[in-house]
Amino acid sequence: LRLNEMDALEKHEIFPTKFNFGSKTTDDYRKRVVYFSDDTIGNFSFTSRHLMKPFRAAMTDSLVQSYGLTQCMKVMKTEWASEDDLKVFHTNEYIEAIKVATKTKSKKRGGDADCPEFFGVLEYCRAVAGSSLSSARVMNTRTSDIIINWNGGMHHAKSYEASGFCFINDIVLAILELLKVYDRVLYVDIDCHHGDGVEEAFYTTNRVMTVSFHKYGDFFPGSGRLEVMAYIAFAAYTVFII
């Protein structure tokens, strides 16, 4: 939007620079809503022609801040995950493979079309996982009701491999962190692809219920059929909405 258009929007309170919440103040809401920001996420690239564009998260963050929305939220900086944090779910062998890939400077990189090796992939994994782990740790303090994090959601990654643009499963790591405090966790996945990585991680526990809204058929990852439910030991804790 041009500056004069923004002025007009503010004048008509479509995007007001000051917010009125009735009896509650902006500070009251800021305490209850935490917004995580990581100004490094846009520096990573899966390769120029890849569909996954981490800079989109950076653009979203920029828009949120430009509209002044952060004035009614508590803004926190992401703390990157450590290698030990990643290994809470992912195997040692897999993390070691990522460490090798992140140092590769050859034009002939490994991986596949969905998950190509690229310089800095380990740091990318630490940034993504750190965003979701930071969110979970704040939630565990019970001081906030809503945590906003644009940088996560990599629901296809398995403990032992990358899959579907996802190198690290930050969601599983965050849920495991939440389970340190909460008895049960409900995970709702509204991506159009089946959240197979998260579901697989919690197949055999009744402490996590996974609900996946997804398209099924000739569509990645090709899993999430309703018929599969009959073979899952804890089917009552896994829900498909196709």
Short mmCIF file of C-alpha atoms in Angstrom, two decimals:
data_model
loop_
_atom_site.label_atom_id
_atom_site.label_comp_id
_atom_site.label_asym_id
_atom_site.label_seq_id
_atom_site.Cartn_x
_atom_site.Cartn_y
_atom_site.Cartn_z
CA LEU A 1 0.00 0.00 0.00
CA ARG A 2 1.11 3.57 -0.71
CA LEU A 3 1.59 5.89 2.25
CA ASN A 4 -1.51 7.96 1.46
CA GLU A 5 -3.58 4.77 1.29
CA MET A 6 -2.26 3.69 4.70
CA ASP A 7 -3.17 7.12 6.12
CA ALA A 8 -6.70 6.70 4.80
CA LEU A 9 -7.02 3.23 6.31
CA GLU A 10 -5.84 4.49 9.68
CA LYS A 11 -8.25 7.45 9.51
CA HIS A 12 -11.18 5.08 9.04
CA GLU A 13 -9.75 2.70 11.69
CA ILE A 14 -9.40 -0.20 9.27
CA PHE A 15 -5.78 -0.56 10.34
CA PRO A 16 -5.68 1.71 13.42
CA THR A 17 -2.35 2.63 14.96
CA LYS A 18 -3.99 2.52 18.40
CA PHE A 19 -6.27 -0.26 19.54
CA ASN A 20 -9.34 0.02 21.76
CA PHE A 21 -10.32 -3.14 23.63
CA GLY A 22 -13.04 -1.63 25.80
CA SER A 23 -12.21 -2.04 29.48
CA LYS A 24 -9.01 -3.94 28.71
CA THR A 25 -5.83 -2.17 27.72
CA THR A 26 -3.29 -3.04 25.08
CA ASP A 27 -0.95 -4.11 27.88
CA ASP A 28 -3.52 -6.62 29.15
CA TYR A 29 -3.61 -8.32 25.77
CA ARG A 30 0.12 -8.06 25.25
CA LYS A 31 0.66 -10.22 28.33
CA ARG A 32 -1.60 -12.96 26.99
CA VAL A 33 -0.37 -13.09 23.37
CA VAL A 34 3.26 -13.85 22.58
CA TYR A 35 4.65 -13.26 19.10
CA PHE A 36 7.93 -14.91 18.09
CA SER A 37 10.15 -13.20 15.56
CA ASP A 38 13.36 -14.45 13.92
CA ASP A 39 15.02 -12.01 11.54
CA THR A 40 17.39 -14.70 10.23
CA ILE A 41 14.83 -17.09 8.71
CA GLY A 42 14.69 -15.19 5.41
CA ASN A 43 18.41 -15.75 4.86
CA PHE A 44 17.96 -19.45 4.06
CA SER A 45 17.22 -20.80 0.59
CA PHE A 46 16.33 -24.30 -0.58
CA THR A 47 17.71 -23.30 -4.04
CA SER A 48 16.34 -20.56 -6.26
CA ARG A 49 13.74 -22.68 -8.09
CA HIS A 50 12.44 -24.57 -5.06
CA LEU A 51 8.81 -24.02 -4.05
CA MET A 52 9.72 -23.68 -0.38
CA LYS A 53 10.62 -20.06 0.30
CA PRO A 54 11.61 -19.32 3.93
CA PHE A 55 11.67 -15.59 3.14
CA ARG A 56 7.86 -15.68 2.99
CA ALA A 57 7.83 -16.06 6.77
CA ALA A 58 10.09 -13.01 7.00
CA MET A 59 7.71 -11.07 4.72
CA THR A 60 4.74 -12.04 6.89
CA ASP A 61 6.60 -10.90 9.99
CA SER A 62 7.39 -7.59 8.28
CA LEU A 63 3.72 -7.04 7.41
CA VAL A 64 2.58 -7.80 10.96
CA GLN A 65 5.04 -5.28 12.34
CA SER A 66 4.24 -2.68 9.65
CA TYR A 67 0.53 -2.80 10.52
CA GLY A 68 1.38 -2.13 14.16
CA LEU A 69 -0.11 -5.40 15.33
CA THR A 70 2.86 -6.12 17.58
CA GLN A 71 1.78 -3.33 19.92
CA CYS A 72 -0.90 -5.66 21.30
CA MET A 73 1.44 -8.64 21.64
CA LYS A 74 4.56 -9.43 23.60
CA VAL A 75 7.32 -9.82 21.01
CA MET A 76 10.06 -12.35 21.76
CA LYS A 77 13.14 -13.37 19.81
CA THR A 78 13.54 -17.03 18.90
CA GLU A 79 16.31 -18.98 20.59
CA TRP A 80 17.75 -21.49 18.14
CA ALA A 81 17.57 -25.15 19.11
CA SER A 82 20.77 -26.99 19.97
CA GLU A 83 21.84 -30.25 18.33
CA ASP A 84 20.84 -32.03 21.54
CA ASP A 85 17.37 -30.47 21.25
CA LEU A 86 17.02 -31.90 17.74
CA LYS A 87 18.11 -35.35 18.94
CA VAL A 88 15.24 -35.55 21.42
CA PHE A 89 13.23 -36.86 18.45
CA HIS A 90 15.60 -37.28 15.52
CA THR A 91 18.21 -40.03 15.40
CA ASN A 92 21.90 -39.29 15.92
CA GLU A 93 22.65 -40.69 12.46
CA TYR A 94 20.16 -38.35 10.80
CA ILE A 95 21.46 -35.24 12.56
CA GLU A 96 25.03 -36.20 11.68
CA ALA A 97 23.97 -36.52 8.02
CA ILE A 98 22.48 -33.02 8.16
CA LYS A 99 25.73 -31.70 9.64
CA VAL A 100 27.63 -33.12 6.67
CA ALA A 101 25.10 -31.69 4.20
CA THR A 102 25.26 -28.21 5.69
CA LYS A 103 29.00 -27.98 4.99
CA THR A 104 28.72 -29.16 1.40
CA LYS A 105 29.77 -26.47 -1.08
CA SER A 106 29.73 -28.65 -4.17
CA LYS A 107 27.17 -27.82 -6.84
CA LYS A 108 26.30 -31.52 -6.94
CA ARG A 109 24.46 -31.79 -3.67
CA GLY A 110 22.61 -34.80 -2.33
CA GLY A 111 19.02 -35.11 -1.14
CA ASP A 112 16.08 -35.13 -3.52
CA ALA A 113 13.93 -32.59 -5.35
CA ASP A 114 11.71 -32.01 -2.30
CA CYS A 115 14.50 -31.88 0.27
CA PRO A 116 17.73 -30.85 -1.45
CA GLU A 117 20.91 -30.39 0.52
CA PHE A 118 21.87 -26.74 0.77
CA PHE A 119 24.55 -24.77 2.53
CA GLY A 120 23.35 -23.95 6.05
CA VAL A 121 20.66 -26.63 6.32
CA LEU A 122 21.65 -27.45 9.92
CA GLU A 123 21.30 -23.81 10.94
CA TYR A 124 17.94 -23.71 9.18
CA CYS A 125 16.80 -26.76 11.17
CA ARG A 126 17.99 -25.18 14.41
CA ALA A 127 16.12 -21.95 13.60
CA VAL A 128 12.86 -23.71 12.71
CA ALA A 129 12.97 -26.08 15.67
CA GLY A 130 13.99 -23.25 17.97
CA SER A 131 10.93 -21.20 17.01
CA SER A 132 8.53 -23.97 17.97
CA LEU A 133 10.47 -25.06 21.06
CA SER A 134 10.59 -21.46 22.27
CA SER A 135 6.83 -21.26 21.77
CA ALA A 136 6.22 -24.48 23.71
CA ARG A 137 8.46 -23.37 26.58
CA VAL A 138 6.53 -20.12 26.96
CA MET A 139 3.26 -22.07 26.88
CA ASN A 140 4.62 -24.29 29.64
CA THR A 141 4.94 -21.25 31.92
CA ARG A 142 1.13 -20.82 31.75
CA THR A 143 1.58 -17.05 31.45
CA SER A 144 0.21 -16.72 27.90
CA ASP A 145 -2.88 -18.02 26.12
CA ILE A 146 -1.78 -17.61 22.50
CA ILE A 147 1.65 -18.11 20.93
CA ILE A 148 2.21 -17.03 17.31
CA ASN A 149 5.10 -18.51 15.32
CA TRP A 150 5.35 -18.39 11.50
CA ASN A 151 8.53 -20.41 11.14
CA GLY A 152 7.43 -23.95 12.02
CA GLY A 153 4.96 -26.56 10.87
CA MET A 154 7.29 -29.10 9.24
CA HIS A 155 4.94 -32.03 9.72
CA HIS A 156 6.35 -34.55 7.21
CA ALA A 157 9.85 -35.08 8.64
CA LYS A 158 10.46 -38.44 10.32
CA SER A 159 12.92 -39.16 13.09
CA TYR A 160 15.28 -40.72 10.55
CA GLU A 161 14.68 -38.81 7.29
CA ALA A 162 13.57 -35.61 5.59
CA SER A 163 10.31 -35.59 3.63
CA GLY A 164 8.07 -33.17 1.75
CA PHE A 165 10.13 -29.97 2.18
CA CYS A 166 10.58 -30.83 5.87
CA PHE A 167 14.06 -31.50 7.27
CA ILE A 168 13.18 -31.31 10.95
CA ASN A 169 9.90 -32.04 12.72
CA ASP A 170 9.59 -28.99 14.94
CA ILE A 171 6.00 -29.93 15.75
CA VAL A 172 6.95 -33.23 17.36
CA LEU A 173 9.73 -31.49 19.30
CA ALA A 174 7.28 -28.85 20.55
CA ILE A 175 4.68 -31.45 21.57
CA LEU A 176 7.31 -33.44 23.48
CA GLU A 177 8.21 -30.21 25.28
CA LEU A 178 4.55 -29.54 26.13
CA LEU A 179 4.15 -33.06 27.52
CA LYS A 180 6.67 -32.18 30.23
CA VAL A 181 3.95 -30.00 31.78
CA TYR A 182 0.60 -31.01 30.31
CA ASP A 183 -1.00 -34.45 30.57
CA ARG A 184 -2.36 -34.42 27.04
CA VAL A 185 -1.94 -32.43 23.82
CA LEU A 186 -4.40 -31.98 20.94
CA TYR A 187 -2.65 -31.38 17.62
CA VAL A 188 -4.81 -29.97 14.78
CA ASP A 189 -3.23 -29.97 11.30
CA ILE A 190 -5.02 -27.81 8.70
CA ASP A 191 -2.43 -28.16 5.94
CA CYS A 192 -3.90 -29.75 2.80
CA HIS A 193 -1.33 -32.57 3.09
CA HIS A 194 -1.67 -35.42 5.59
CA GLY A 195 0.38 -34.72 8.72
CA ASP A 196 2.05 -38.11 8.53
CA GLY A 197 5.25 -37.33 10.42
CA VAL A 198 3.50 -36.08 13.54
CA GLU A 199 0.95 -38.88 13.45
CA GLU A 200 3.65 -41.54 13.12
CA ALA A 201 5.59 -40.10 16.06
CA PHE A 202 2.63 -40.49 18.41
CA TYR A 203 0.99 -43.67 17.09
CA THR A 204 1.44 -45.56 20.34
CA THR A 205 0.51 -43.01 22.97
CA ASN A 206 -2.83 -41.84 24.32
CA ARG A 207 -1.34 -38.55 25.49
CA VAL A 208 -1.41 -36.94 22.04
CA MET A 209 -4.47 -36.75 19.79
CA THR A 210 -3.74 -35.83 16.17
CA VAL A 211 -6.43 -34.36 13.92
CA SER A 212 -5.48 -33.97 10.25
CA PHE A 213 -7.55 -32.10 7.65
CA HIS A 214 -6.13 -33.16 4.31
CA LYS A 215 -6.72 -34.08 0.70
CA TYR A 216 -6.40 -37.76 -0.09
CA GLY A 217 -5.83 -39.55 -3.39
CA ASP A 218 -3.18 -38.80 -5.98
CA PHE A 219 -1.70 -36.25 -3.63
CA PHE A 220 1.43 -36.13 -1.46
CA PRO A 221 2.21 -37.97 0.78
CA GLY A 222 -0.44 -40.48 -0.30
CA SER A 223 -1.22 -41.58 3.26
CA GLY A 224 -4.09 -40.80 5.60
CA ARG A 225 -6.72 -43.17 4.22
CA LEU A 226 -9.75 -43.70 6.44
CA GLU A 227 -9.34 -47.47 6.09
CA VAL A 228 -6.00 -47.26 7.89
CA MET A 229 -7.73 -46.26 11.11
CA ALA A 230 -8.83 -49.84 11.73
CA TYR A 231 -5.20 -50.95 11.99
CA ILE A 232 -3.95 -48.25 14.34
CA ALA A 233 -3.66 -49.49 17.91
CA PHE A 234 -4.70 -46.12 19.33
CA ALA A 235 -7.12 -45.16 16.55
CA ALA A 236 -9.28 -43.27 19.03
CA TYR A 237 -6.48 -40.71 19.26
CA THR A 238 -6.02 -40.20 15.51
CA VAL A 239 -8.64 -38.39 13.40
CA PHE A 240 -8.70 -37.89 9.62
CA ILE A 241 -10.94 -35.29 7.96
CA ILE A 242 -10.57 -35.73 4.20
#
